[in-house]
mmCIF file of C-alpha atoms in Angstrom:
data_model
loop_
_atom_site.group_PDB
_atom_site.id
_atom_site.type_symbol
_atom_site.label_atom_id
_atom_site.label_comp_id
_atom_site.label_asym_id
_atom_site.label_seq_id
_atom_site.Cartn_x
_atom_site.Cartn_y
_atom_site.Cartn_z
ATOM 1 C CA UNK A 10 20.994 15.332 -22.565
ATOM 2 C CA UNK A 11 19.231 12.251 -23.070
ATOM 3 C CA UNK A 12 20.916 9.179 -25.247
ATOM 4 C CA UNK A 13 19.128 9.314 -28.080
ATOM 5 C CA UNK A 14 18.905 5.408 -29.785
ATOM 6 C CA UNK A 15 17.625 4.264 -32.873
ATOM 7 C CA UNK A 16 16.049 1.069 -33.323
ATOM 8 C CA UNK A 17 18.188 -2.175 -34.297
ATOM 9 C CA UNK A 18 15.966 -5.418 -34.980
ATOM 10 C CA UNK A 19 19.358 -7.694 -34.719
ATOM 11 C CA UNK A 20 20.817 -9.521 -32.045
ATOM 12 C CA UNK A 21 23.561 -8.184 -30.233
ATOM 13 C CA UNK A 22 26.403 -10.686 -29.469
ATOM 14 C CA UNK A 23 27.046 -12.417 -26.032
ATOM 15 C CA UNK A 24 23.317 -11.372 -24.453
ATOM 16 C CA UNK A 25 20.258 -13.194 -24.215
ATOM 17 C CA UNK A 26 17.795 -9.638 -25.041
ATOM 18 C CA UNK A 27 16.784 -9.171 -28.100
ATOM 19 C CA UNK A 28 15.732 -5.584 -29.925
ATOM 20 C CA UNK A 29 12.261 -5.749 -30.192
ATOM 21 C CA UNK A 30 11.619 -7.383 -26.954
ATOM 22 C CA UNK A 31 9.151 -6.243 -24.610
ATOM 23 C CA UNK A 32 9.618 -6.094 -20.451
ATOM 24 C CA UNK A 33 6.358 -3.802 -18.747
ATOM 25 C CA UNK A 34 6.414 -0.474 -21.281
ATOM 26 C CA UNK A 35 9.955 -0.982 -21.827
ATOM 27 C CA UNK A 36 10.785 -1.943 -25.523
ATOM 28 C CA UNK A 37 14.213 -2.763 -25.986
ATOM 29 C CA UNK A 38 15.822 -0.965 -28.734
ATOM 30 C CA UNK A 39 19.833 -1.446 -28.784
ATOM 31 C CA UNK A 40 22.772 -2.621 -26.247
ATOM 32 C CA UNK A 41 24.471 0.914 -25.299
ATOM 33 C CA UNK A 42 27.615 -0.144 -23.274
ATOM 34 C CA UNK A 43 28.502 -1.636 -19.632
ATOM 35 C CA UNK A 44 28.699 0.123 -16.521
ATOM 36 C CA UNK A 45 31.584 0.081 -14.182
ATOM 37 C CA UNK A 46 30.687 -2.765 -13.188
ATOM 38 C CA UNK A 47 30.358 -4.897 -15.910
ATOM 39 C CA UNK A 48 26.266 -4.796 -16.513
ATOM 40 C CA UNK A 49 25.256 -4.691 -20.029
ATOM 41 C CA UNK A 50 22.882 -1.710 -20.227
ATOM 42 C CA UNK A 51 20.478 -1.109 -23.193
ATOM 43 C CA UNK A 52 18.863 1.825 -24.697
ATOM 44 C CA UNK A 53 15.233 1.007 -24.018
ATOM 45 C CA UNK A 54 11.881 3.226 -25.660
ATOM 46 C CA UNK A 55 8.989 3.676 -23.329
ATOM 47 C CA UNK A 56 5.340 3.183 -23.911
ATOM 48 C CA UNK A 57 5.258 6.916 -23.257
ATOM 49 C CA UNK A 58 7.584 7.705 -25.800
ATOM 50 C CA UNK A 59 10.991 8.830 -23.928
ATOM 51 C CA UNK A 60 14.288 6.353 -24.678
ATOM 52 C CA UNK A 61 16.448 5.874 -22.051
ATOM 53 C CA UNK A 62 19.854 3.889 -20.844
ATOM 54 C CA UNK A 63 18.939 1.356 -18.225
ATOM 55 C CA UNK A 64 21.149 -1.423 -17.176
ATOM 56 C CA UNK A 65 19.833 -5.058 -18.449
ATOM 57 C CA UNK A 66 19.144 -6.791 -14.862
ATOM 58 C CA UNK A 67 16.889 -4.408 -13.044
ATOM 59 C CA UNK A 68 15.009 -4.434 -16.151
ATOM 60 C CA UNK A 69 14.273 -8.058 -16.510
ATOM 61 C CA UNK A 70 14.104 -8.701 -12.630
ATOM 62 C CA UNK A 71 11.418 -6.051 -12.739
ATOM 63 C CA UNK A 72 12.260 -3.492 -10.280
ATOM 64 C CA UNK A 73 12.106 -0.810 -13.509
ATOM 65 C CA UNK A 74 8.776 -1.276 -15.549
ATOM 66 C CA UNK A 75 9.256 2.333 -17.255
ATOM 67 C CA UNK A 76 11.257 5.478 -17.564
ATOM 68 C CA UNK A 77 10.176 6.586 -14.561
ATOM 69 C CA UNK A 78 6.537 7.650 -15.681
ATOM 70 C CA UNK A 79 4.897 4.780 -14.217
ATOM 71 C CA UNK A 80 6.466 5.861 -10.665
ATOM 72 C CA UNK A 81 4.964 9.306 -11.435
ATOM 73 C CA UNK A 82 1.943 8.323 -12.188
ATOM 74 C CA UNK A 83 1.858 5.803 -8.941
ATOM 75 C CA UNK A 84 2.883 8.588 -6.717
ATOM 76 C CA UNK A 85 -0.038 10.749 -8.186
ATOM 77 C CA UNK A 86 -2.845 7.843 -7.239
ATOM 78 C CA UNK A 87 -1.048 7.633 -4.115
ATOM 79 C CA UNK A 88 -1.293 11.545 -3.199
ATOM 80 C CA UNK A 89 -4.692 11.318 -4.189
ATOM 81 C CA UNK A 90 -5.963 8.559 -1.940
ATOM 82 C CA UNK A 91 -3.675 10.227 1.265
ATOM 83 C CA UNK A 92 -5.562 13.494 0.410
ATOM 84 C CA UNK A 93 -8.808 12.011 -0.051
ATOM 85 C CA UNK A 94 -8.311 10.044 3.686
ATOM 86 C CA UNK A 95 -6.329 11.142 5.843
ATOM 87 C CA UNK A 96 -6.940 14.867 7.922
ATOM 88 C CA UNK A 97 -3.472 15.102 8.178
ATOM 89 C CA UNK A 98 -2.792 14.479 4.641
ATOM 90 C CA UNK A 99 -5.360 17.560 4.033
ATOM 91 C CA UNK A 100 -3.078 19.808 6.182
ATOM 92 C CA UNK A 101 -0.280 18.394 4.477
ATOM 93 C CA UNK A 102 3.016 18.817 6.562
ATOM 94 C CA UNK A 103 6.749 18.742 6.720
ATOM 95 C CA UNK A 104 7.459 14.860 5.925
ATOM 96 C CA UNK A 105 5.238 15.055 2.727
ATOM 97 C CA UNK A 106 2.330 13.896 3.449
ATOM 98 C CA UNK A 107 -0.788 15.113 1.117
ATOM 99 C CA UNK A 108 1.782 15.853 -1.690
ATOM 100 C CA UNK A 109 1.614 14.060 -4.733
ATOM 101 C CA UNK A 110 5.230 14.341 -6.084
ATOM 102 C CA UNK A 111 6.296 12.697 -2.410
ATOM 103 C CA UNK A 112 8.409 9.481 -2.722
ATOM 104 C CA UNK A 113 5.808 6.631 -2.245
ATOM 105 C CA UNK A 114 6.292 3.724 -0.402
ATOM 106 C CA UNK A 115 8.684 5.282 2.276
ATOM 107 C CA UNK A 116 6.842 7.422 5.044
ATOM 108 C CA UNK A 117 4.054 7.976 3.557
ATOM 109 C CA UNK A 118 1.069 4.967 4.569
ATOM 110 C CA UNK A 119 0.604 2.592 1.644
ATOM 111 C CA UNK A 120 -3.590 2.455 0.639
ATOM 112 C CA UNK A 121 -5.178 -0.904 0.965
ATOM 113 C CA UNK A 122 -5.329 -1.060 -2.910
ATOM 114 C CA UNK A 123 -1.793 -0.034 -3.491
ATOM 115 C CA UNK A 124 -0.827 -3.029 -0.979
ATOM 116 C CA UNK A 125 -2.334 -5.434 -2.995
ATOM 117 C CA UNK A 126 -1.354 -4.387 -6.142
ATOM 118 C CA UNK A 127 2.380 -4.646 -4.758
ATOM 119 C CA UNK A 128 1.665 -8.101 -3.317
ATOM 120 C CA UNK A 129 -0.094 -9.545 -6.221
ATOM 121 C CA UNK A 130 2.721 -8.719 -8.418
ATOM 122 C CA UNK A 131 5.487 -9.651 -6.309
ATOM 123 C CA UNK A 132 4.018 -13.646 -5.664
ATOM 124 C CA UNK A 133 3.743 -13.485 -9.736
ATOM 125 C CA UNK A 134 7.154 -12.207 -10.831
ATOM 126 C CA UNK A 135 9.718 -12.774 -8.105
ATOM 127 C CA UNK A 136 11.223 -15.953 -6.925
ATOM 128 C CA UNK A 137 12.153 -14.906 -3.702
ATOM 129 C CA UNK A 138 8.979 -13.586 -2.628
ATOM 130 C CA UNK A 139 6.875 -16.302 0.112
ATOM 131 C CA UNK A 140 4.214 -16.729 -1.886
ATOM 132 C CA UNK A 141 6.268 -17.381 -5.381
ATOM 133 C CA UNK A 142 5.484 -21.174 -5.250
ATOM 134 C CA UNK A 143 1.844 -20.744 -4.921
ATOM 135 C CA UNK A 144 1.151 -18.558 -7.867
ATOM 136 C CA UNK A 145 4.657 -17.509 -10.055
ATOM 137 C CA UNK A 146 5.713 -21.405 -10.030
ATOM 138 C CA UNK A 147 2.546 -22.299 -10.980
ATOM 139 C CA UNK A 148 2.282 -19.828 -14.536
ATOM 140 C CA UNK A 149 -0.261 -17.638 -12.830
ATOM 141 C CA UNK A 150 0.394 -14.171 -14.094
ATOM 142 C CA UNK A 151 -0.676 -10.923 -13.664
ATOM 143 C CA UNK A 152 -2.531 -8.783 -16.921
ATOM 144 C CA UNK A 153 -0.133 -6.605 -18.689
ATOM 145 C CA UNK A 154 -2.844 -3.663 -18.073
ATOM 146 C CA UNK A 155 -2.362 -3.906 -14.470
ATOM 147 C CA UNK A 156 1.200 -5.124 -14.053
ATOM 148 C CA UNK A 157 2.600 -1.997 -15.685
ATOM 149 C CA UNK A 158 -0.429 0.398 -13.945
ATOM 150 C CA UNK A 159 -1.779 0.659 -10.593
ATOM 151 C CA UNK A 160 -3.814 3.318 -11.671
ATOM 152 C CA UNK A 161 -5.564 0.833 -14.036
ATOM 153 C CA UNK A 162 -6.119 -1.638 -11.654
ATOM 154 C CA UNK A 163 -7.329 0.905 -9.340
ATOM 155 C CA UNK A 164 -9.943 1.955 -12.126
ATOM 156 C CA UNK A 165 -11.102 -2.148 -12.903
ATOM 157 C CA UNK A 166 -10.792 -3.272 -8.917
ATOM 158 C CA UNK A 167 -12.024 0.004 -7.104
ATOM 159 C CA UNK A 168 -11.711 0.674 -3.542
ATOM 160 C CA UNK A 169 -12.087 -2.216 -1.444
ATOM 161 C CA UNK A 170 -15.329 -2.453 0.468
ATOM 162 C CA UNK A 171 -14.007 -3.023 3.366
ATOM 163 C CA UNK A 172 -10.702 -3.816 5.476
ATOM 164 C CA UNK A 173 -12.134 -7.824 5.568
ATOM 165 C CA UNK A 174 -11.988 -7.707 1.723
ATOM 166 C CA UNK A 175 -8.784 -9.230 -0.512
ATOM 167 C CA UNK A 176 -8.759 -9.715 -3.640
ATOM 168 C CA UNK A 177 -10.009 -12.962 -4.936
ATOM 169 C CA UNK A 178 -9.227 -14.673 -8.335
ATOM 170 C CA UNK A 179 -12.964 -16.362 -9.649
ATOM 171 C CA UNK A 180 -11.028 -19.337 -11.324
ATOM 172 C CA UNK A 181 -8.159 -20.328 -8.932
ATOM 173 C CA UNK A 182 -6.435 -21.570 -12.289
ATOM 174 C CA UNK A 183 -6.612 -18.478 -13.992
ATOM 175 C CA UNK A 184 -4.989 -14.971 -13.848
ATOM 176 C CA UNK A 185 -5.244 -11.634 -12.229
ATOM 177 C CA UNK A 186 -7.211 -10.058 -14.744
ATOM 178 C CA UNK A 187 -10.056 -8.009 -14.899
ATOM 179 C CA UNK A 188 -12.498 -10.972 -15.743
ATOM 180 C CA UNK A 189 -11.537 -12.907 -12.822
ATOM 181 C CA UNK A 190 -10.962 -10.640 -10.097
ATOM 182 C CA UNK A 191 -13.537 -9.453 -7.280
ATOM 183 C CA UNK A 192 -12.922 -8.064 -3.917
ATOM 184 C CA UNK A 193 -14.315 -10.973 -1.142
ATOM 185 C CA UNK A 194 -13.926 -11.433 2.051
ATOM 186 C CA UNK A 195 -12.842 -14.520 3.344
ATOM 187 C CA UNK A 196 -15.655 -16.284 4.199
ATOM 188 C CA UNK A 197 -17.204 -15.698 0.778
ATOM 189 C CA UNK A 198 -13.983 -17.161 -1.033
ATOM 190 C CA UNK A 199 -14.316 -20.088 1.477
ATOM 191 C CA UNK A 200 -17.362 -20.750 0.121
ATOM 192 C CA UNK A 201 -16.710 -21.577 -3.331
ATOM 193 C CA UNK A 202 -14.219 -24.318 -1.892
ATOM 194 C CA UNK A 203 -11.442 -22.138 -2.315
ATOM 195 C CA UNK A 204 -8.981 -20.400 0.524
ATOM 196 C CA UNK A 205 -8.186 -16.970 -0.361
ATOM 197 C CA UNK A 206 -4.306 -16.385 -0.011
ATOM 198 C CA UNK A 207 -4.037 -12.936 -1.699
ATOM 199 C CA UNK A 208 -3.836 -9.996 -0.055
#
């Protein structure tokens, strides 16, 4: 049975969260306990409404952005676009492909879309990734409506025209938001004095 938590607007001793505090549509409510290994885990509520006991670090590193909804809902969009382009997908078969509950990520071919969403976030939130110093260093950030949803950047960007398009930030100071994002190939990004480095 799920942990049920109730909300605590204090700050719990010896940890740098605080109740209240927002990471992706994780709100943290309360500290729970440590695991065997010593990580503080909290009792965190979802956007969606279900509370649940995740340890502290993959939290604020990032690597868990809900209670598992947003993976869901990924994996959905991701069945969707294998269905919609691939024949096998279609057929469906014995690794998965073509159904929307499969694992994404793993055997199944990433979309084009679902690349760059991983990519833009990545260079924006993690230190180690290549591109960190370019655009994370810097304060560029990615819009809470799209870091926590691929579907909604899916439903702002739309498909990429073509393979030759990446997405392209209008003001190179600025975010990846919805205002200043278009898909553009390279030699129109060139053009406005600007190399595209996004994928």
């Amino acid at each position: 049975m799920q942990r049920r938590c109730e909300a605590s607007m204090t700050r719990s001793q010896n940890s740098t969260l605080f109740a209240g505090q927002r990471f992706a549509r994780l709100i943290a409510i309360e500290r729970v306990d440590r695991d065997s290994r010593g990580n503080a885990r909290w009792c965190f509520k979802c956007d969606c409404g279900n509370e649940k006991v995740i340890r502290v670090s993959v939290v604020k590193n990032g690597s868990t952005q809900s209670c598992g909804c947003l993976h869901r809902e990924i994996s959905r969009e991701l069945g969707r676009t294998l269905t919609s382009r691939s024949p096998d997908a279609k057929r469906g078969n014995q690794k998965g492909e073509g159904n929307a509950a499969y694992k994404h990520g793993e055997s199944l071919p990433r979309s084009p879309e679902y690349t760059c969403w991983l990519g833009m976030i990545g260079r924006c939130t993690r230190p180690s990734d290549s591109s960190w110093k370019k655009y994370g260093a810097r304060g560029i950030k990615v819009c809470d409506r799209w870091r926590i949803s691929f579907a909604n950047f899916l439903a702002d960007m739309g498909r990429k025209p073509s393979p030759q398009h990446s997405i392209d930030r209008i003001n190179q100071q600025g975010d990846y938001e919805r205002w200043n994002c278009r898909w553009a190939t390279r030699k129109r990004a060139t053009a406005k004095s600007a190399p595209i480095l996004e994928r």
